[in-house]
mmCIF file of N, CA and C in Angstrom:
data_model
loop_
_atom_site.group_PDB
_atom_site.id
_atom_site.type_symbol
_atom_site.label_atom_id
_atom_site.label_comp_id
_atom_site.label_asym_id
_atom_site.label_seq_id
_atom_site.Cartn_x
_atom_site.Cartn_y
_atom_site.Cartn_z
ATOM 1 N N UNK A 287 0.396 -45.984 97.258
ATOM 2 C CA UNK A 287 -0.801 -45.282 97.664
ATOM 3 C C UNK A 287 -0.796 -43.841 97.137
ATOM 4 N N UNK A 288 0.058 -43.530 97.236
ATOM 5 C CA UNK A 288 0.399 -41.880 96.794
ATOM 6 C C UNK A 288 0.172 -41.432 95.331
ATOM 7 N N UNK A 289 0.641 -42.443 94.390
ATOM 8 C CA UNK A 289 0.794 -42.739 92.950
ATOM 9 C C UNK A 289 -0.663 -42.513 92.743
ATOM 10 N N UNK A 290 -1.630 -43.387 93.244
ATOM 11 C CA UNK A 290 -2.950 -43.471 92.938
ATOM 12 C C UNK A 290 -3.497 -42.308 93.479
ATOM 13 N N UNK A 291 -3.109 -42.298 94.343
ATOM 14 C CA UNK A 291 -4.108 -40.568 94.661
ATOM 15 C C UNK A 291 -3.633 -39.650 93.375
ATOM 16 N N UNK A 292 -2.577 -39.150 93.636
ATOM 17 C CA UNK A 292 -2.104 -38.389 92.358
ATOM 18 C C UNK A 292 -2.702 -38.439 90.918
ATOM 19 N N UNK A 293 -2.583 -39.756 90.614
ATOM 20 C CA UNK A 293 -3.223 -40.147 88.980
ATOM 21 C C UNK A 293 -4.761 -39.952 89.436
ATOM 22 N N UNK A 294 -5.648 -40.124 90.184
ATOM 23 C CA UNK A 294 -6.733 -40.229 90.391
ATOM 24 C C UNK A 294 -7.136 -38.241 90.396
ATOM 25 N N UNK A 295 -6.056 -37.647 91.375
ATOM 26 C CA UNK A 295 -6.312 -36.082 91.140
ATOM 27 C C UNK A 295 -6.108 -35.619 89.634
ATOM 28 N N UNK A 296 -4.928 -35.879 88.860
ATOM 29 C CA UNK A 296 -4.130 -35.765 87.580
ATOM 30 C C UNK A 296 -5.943 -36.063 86.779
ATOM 31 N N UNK A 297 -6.175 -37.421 86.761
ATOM 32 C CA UNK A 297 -7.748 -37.400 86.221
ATOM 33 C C UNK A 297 -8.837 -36.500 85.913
ATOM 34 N N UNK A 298 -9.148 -36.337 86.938
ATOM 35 C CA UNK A 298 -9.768 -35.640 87.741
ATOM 36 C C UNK A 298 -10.044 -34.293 86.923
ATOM 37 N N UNK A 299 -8.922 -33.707 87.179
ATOM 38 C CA UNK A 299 -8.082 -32.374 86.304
ATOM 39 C C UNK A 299 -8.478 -32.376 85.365
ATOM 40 N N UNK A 300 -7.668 -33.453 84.573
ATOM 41 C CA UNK A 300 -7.976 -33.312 83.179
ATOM 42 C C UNK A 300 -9.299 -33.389 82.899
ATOM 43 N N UNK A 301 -10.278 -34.389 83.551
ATOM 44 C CA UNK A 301 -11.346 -34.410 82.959
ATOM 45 C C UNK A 301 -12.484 -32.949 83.128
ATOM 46 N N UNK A 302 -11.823 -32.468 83.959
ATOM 47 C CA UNK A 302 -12.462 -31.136 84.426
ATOM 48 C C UNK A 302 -12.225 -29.708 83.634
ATOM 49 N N UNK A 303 -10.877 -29.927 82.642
ATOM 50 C CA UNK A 303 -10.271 -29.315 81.909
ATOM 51 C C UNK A 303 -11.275 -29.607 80.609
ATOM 52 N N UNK A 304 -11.266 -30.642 80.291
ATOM 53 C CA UNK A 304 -12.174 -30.978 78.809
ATOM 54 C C UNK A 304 -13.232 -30.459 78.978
ATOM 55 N N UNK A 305 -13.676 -30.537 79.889
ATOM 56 C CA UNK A 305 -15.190 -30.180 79.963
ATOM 57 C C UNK A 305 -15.048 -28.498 79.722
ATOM 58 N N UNK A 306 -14.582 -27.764 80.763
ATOM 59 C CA UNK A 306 -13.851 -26.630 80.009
ATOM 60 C C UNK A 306 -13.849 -25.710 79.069
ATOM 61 N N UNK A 307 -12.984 -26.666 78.437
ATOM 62 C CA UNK A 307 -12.683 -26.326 76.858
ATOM 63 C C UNK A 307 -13.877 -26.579 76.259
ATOM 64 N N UNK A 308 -14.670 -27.723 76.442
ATOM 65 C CA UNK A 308 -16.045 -27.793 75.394
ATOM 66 C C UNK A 308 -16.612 -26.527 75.538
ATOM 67 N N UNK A 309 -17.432 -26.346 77.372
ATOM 68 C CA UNK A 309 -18.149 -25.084 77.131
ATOM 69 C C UNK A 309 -17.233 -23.707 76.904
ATOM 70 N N UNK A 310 -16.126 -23.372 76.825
ATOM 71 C CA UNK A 310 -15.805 -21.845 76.209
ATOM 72 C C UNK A 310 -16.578 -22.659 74.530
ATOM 73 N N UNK A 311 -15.292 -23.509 73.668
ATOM 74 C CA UNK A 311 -15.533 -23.395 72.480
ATOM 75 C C UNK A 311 -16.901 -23.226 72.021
ATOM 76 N N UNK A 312 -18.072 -23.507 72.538
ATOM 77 C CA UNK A 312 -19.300 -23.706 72.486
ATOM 78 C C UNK A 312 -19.847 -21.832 72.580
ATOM 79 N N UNK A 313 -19.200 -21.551 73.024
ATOM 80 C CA UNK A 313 -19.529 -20.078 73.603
ATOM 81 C C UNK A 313 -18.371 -18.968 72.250
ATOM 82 N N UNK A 314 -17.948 -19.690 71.800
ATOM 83 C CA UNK A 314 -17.071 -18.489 71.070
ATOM 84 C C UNK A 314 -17.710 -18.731 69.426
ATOM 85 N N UNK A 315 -18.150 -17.777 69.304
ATOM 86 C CA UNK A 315 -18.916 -17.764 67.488
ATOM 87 C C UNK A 315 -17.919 -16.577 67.063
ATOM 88 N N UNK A 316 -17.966 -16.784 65.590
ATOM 89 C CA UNK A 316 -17.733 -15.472 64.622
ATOM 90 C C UNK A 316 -19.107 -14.680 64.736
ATOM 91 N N UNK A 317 -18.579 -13.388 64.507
ATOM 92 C CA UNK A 317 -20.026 -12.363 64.107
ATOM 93 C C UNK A 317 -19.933 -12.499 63.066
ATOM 94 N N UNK A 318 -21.316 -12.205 62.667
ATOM 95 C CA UNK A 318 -22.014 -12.519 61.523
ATOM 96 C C UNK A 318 -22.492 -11.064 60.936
ATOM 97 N N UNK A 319 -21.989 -10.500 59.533
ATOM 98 C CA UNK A 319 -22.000 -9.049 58.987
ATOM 99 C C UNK A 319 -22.482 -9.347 57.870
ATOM 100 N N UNK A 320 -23.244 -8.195 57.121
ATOM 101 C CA UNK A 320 -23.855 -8.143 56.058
ATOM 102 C C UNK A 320 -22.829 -7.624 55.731
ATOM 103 N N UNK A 321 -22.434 -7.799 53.945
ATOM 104 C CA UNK A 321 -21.610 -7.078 53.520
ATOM 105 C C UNK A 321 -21.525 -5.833 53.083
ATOM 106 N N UNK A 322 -22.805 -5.335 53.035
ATOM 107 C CA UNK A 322 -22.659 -3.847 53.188
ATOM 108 C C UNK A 322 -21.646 -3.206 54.309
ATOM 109 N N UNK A 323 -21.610 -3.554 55.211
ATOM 110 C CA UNK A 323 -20.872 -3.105 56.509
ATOM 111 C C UNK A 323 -19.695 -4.078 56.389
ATOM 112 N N UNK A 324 -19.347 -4.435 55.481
ATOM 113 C CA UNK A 324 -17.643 -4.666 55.708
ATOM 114 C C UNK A 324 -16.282 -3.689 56.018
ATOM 115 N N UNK A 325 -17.289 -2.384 55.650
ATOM 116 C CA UNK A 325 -16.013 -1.495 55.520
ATOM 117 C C UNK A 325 -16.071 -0.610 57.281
ATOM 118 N N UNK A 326 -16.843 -1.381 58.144
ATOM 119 C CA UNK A 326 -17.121 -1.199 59.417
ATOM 120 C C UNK A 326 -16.339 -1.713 60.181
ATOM 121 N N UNK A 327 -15.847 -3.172 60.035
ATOM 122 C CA UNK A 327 -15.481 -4.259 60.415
ATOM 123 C C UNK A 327 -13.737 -4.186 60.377
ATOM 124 N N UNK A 328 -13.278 -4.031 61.290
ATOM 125 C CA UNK A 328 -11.417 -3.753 61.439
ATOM 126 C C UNK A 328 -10.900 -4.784 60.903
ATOM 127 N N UNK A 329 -9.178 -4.561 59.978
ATOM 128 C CA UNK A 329 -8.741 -5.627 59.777
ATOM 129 C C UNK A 329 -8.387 -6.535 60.324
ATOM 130 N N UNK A 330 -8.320 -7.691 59.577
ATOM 131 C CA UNK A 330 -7.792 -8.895 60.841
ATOM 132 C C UNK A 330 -8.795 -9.625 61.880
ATOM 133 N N UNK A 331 -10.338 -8.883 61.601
ATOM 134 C CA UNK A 331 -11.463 -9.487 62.639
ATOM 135 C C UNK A 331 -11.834 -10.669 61.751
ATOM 136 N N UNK A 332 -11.870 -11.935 62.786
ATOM 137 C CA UNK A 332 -12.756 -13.047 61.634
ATOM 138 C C UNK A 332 -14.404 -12.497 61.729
ATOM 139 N N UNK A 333 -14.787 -12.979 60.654
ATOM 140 C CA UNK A 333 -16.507 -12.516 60.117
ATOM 141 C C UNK A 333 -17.015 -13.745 59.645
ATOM 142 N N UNK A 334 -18.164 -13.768 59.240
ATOM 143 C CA UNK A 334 -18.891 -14.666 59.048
ATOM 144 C C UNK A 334 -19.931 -14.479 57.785
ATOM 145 N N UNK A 335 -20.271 -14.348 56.948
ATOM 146 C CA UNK A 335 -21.246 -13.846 55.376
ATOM 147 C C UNK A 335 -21.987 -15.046 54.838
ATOM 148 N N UNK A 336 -22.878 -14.577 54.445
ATOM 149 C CA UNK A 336 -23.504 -15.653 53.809
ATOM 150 C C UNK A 336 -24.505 -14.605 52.634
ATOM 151 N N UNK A 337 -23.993 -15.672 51.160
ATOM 152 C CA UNK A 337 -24.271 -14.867 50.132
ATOM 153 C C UNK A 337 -24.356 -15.940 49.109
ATOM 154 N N UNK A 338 -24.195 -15.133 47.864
ATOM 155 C CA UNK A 338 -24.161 -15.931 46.324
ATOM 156 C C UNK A 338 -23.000 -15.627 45.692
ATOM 157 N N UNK A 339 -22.847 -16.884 45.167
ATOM 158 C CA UNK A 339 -21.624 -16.679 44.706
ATOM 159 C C UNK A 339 -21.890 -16.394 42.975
ATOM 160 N N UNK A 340 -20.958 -15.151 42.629
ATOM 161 C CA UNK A 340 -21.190 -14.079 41.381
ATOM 162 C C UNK A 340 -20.178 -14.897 40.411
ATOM 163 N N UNK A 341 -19.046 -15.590 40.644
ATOM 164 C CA UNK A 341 -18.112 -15.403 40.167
ATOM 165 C C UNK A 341 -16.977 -16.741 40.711
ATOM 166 N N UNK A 342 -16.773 -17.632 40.079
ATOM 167 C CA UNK A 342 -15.800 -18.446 40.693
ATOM 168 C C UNK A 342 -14.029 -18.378 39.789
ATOM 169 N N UNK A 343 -13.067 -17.959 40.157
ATOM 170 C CA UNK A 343 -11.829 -17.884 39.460
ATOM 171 C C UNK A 343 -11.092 -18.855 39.805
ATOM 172 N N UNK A 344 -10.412 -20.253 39.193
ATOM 173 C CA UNK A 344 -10.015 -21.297 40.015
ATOM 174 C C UNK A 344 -8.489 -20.713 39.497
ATOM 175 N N UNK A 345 -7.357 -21.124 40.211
ATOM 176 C CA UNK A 345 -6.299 -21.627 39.900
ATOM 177 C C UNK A 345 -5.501 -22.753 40.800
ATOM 178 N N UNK A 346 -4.008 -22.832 40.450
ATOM 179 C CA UNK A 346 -3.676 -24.354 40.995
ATOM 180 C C UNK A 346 -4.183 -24.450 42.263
ATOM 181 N N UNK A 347 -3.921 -23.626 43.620
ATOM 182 C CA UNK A 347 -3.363 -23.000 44.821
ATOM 183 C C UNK A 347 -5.264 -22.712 45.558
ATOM 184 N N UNK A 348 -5.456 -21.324 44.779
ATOM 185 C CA UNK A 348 -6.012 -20.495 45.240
ATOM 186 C C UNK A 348 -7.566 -20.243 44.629
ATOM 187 N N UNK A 349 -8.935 -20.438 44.749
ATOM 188 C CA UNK A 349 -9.782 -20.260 44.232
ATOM 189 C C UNK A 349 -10.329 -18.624 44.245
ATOM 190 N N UNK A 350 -10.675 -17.840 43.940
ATOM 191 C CA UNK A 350 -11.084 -16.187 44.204
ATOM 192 C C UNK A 350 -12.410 -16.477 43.886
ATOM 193 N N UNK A 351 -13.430 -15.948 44.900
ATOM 194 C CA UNK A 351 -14.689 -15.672 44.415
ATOM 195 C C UNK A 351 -15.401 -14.543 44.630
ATOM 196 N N UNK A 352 -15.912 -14.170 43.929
ATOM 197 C CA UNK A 352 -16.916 -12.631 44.137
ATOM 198 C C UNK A 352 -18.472 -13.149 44.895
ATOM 199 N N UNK A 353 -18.841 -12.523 46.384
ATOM 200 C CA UNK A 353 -20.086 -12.885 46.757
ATOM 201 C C UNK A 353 -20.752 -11.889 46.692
ATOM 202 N N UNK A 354 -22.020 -11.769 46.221
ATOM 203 C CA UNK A 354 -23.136 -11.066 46.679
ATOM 204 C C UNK A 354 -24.304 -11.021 47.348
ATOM 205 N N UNK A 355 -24.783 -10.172 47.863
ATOM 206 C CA UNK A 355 -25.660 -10.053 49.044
ATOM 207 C C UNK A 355 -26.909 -9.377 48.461
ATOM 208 N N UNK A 356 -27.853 -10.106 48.058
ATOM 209 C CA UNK A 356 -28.858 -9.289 47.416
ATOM 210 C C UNK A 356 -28.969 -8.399 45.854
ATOM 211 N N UNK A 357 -27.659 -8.365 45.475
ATOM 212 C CA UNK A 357 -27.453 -8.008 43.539
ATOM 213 C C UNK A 357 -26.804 -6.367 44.349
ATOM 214 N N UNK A 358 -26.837 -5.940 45.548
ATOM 215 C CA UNK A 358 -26.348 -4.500 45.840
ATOM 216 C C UNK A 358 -25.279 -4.694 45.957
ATOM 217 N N UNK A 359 -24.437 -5.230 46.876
ATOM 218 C CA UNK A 359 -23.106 -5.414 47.532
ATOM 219 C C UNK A 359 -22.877 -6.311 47.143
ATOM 220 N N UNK A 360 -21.125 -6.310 46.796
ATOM 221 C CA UNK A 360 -20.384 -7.841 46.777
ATOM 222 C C UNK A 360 -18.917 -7.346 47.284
ATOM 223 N N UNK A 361 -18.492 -8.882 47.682
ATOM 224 C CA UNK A 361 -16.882 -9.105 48.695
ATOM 225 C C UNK A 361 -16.043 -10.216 47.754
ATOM 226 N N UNK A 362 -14.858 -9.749 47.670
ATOM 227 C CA UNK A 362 -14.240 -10.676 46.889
ATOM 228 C C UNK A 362 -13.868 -11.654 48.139
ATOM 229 N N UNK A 363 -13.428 -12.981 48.230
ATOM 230 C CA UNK A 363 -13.100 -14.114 48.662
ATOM 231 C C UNK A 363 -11.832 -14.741 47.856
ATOM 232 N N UNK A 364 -11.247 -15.418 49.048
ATOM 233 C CA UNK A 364 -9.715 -15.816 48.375
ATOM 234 C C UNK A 364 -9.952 -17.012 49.661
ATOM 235 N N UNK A 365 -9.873 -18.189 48.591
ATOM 236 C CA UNK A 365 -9.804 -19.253 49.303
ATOM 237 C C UNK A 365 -9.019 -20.250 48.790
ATOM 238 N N UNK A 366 -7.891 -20.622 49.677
ATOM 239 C CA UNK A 366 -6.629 -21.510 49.813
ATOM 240 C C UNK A 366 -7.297 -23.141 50.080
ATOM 241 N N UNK A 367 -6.748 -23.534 48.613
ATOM 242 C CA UNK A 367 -7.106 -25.044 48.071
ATOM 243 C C UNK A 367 -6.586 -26.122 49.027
ATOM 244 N N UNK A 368 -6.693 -26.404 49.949
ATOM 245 C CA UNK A 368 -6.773 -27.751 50.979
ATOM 246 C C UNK A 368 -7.191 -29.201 50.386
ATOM 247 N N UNK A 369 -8.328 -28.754 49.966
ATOM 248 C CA UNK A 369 -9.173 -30.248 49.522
ATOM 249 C C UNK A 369 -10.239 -29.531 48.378
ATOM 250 N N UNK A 370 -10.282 -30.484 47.479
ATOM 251 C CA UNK A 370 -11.588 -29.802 46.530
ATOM 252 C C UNK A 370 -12.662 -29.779 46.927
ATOM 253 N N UNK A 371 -12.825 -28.426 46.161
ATOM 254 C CA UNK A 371 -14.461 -28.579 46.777
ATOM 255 C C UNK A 371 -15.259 -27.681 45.204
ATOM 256 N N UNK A 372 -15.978 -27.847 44.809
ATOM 257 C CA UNK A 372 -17.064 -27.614 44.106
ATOM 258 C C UNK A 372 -17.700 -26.301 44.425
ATOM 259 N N UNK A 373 -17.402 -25.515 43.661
ATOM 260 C CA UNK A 373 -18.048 -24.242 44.055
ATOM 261 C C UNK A 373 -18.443 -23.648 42.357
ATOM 262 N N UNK A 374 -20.141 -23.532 42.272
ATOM 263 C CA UNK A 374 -20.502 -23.273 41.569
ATOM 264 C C UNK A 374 -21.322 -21.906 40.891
ATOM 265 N N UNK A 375 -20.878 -21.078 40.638
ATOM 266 C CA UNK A 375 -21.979 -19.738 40.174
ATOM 267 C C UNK A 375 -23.426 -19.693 41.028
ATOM 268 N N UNK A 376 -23.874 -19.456 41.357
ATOM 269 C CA UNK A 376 -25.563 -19.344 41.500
ATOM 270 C C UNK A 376 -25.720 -19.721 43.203
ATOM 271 N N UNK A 377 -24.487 -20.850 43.274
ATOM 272 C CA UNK A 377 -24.793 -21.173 44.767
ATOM 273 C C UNK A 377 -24.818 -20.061 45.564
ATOM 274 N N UNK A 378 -25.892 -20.459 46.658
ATOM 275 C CA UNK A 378 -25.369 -19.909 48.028
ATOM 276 C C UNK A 378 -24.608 -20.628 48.869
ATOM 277 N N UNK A 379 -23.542 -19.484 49.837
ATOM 278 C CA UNK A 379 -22.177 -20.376 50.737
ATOM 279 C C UNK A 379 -22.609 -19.292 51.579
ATOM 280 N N UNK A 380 -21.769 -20.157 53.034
ATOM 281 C CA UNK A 380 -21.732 -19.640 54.115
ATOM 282 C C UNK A 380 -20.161 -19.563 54.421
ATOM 283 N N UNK A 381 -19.661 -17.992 54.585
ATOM 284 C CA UNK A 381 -18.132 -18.253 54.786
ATOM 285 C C UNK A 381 -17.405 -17.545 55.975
ATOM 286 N N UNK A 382 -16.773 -18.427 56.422
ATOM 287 C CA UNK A 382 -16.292 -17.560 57.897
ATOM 288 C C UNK A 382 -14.579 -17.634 57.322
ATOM 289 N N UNK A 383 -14.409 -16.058 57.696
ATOM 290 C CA UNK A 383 -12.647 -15.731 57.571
ATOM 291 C C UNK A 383 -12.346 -14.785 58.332
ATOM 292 N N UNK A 384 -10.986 -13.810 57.577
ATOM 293 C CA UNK A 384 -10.707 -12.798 58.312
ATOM 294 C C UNK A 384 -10.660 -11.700 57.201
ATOM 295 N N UNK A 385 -10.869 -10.447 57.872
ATOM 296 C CA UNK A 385 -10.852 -9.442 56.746
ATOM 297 C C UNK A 385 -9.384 -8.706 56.495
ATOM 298 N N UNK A 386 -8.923 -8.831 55.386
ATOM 299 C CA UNK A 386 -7.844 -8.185 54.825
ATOM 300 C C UNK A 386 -8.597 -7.095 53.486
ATOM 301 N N UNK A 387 -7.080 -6.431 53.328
ATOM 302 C CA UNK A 387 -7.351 -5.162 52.509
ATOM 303 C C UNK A 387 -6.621 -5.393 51.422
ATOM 304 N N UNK A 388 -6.938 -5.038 50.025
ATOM 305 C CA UNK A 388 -5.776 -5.616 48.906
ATOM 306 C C UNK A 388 -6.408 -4.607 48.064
ATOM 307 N N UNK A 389 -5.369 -3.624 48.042
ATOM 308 C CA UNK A 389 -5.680 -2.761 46.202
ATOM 309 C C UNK A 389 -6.522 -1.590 47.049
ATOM 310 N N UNK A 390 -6.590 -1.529 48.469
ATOM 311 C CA UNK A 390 -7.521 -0.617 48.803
ATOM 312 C C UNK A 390 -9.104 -0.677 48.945
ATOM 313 N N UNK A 391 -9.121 -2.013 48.929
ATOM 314 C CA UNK A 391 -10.213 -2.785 48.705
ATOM 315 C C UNK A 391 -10.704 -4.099 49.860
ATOM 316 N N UNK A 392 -11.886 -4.151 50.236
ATOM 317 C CA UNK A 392 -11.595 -5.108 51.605
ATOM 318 C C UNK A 392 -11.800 -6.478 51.064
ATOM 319 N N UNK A 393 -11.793 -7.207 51.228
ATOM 320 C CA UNK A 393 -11.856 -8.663 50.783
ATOM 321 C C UNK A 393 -12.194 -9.638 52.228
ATOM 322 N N UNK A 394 -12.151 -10.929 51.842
ATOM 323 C CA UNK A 394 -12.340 -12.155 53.407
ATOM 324 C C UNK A 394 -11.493 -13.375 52.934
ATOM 325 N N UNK A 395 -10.301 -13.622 53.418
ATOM 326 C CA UNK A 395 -9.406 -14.688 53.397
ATOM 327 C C UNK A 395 -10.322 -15.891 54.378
ATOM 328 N N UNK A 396 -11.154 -16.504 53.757
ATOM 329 C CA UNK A 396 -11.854 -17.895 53.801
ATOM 330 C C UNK A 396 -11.099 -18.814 54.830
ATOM 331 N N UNK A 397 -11.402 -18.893 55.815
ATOM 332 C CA UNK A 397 -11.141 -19.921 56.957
ATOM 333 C C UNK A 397 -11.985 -21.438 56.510
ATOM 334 N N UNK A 398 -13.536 -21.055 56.175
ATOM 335 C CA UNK A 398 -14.335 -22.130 55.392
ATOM 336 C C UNK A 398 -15.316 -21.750 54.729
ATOM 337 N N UNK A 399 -16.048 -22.310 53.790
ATOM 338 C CA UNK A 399 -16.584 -22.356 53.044
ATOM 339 C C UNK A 399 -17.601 -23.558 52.869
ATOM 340 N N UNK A 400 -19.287 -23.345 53.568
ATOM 341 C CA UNK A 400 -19.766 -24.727 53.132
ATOM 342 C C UNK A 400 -20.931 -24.170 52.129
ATOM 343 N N UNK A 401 -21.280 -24.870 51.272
ATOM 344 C CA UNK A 401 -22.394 -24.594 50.553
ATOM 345 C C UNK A 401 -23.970 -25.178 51.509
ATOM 346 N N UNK A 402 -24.838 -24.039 50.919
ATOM 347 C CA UNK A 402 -25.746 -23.905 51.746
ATOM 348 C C UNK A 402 -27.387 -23.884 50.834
#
């Protein structure tokens, strides 16, 4: 009798836990920055951009891309090869990462990348 109460509370729990977790994750977004104001944005914050891509540099590992925002501003991108993906000049992408600094220069280490 005891067993079943327990697993029935243990249930219970958990299922009360999932639910939970759905609504925070549902509630937690990246901000979303124009790249003009990257140099606003502290290191290490994930961001969110959406632009054109100027420039695609492939190698084995690592793809580098230059985005721009209107022909004024552009952010270099460094995105770590997982799975191929097709990334072409002209497109527009939507990319959420984190901002690092390299050369004195801010950049966005690519969490993802979908074309848009």
């Amino acid at each position: 009798m005891r067993e079943k109460t327990l697993f029935k509370i243990a249930l219970i729990c958990s299922f009360l836990g999932l639910i939970g977790l759905y609504f925070v994750s549902e509630n937690a977004s990246v901000e979303r920055i124009n790249i003009s104001n990257i140099d606003k944005v502290d290191l290490g914050d994930e961001v969110k951009i959406i632009g054109k891509i100027e420039r695609v540099t492939n190698s084995d590992k690592v793809v580098f891309l230059k985005i721009s925002e209107m022909k004024t501003e552009s952010v270099s991108v460094i995105l770590f090869k997982d799975r191929d993906i097709d990334l072409i000049e002209g497109s527009y992408v939507d990319i959420e990462g984190e901002i690092d600094e390299y050369n004195g220069k801010r950049e966005i280490i690519a969490n993802s990348v979908k074309i848009i």
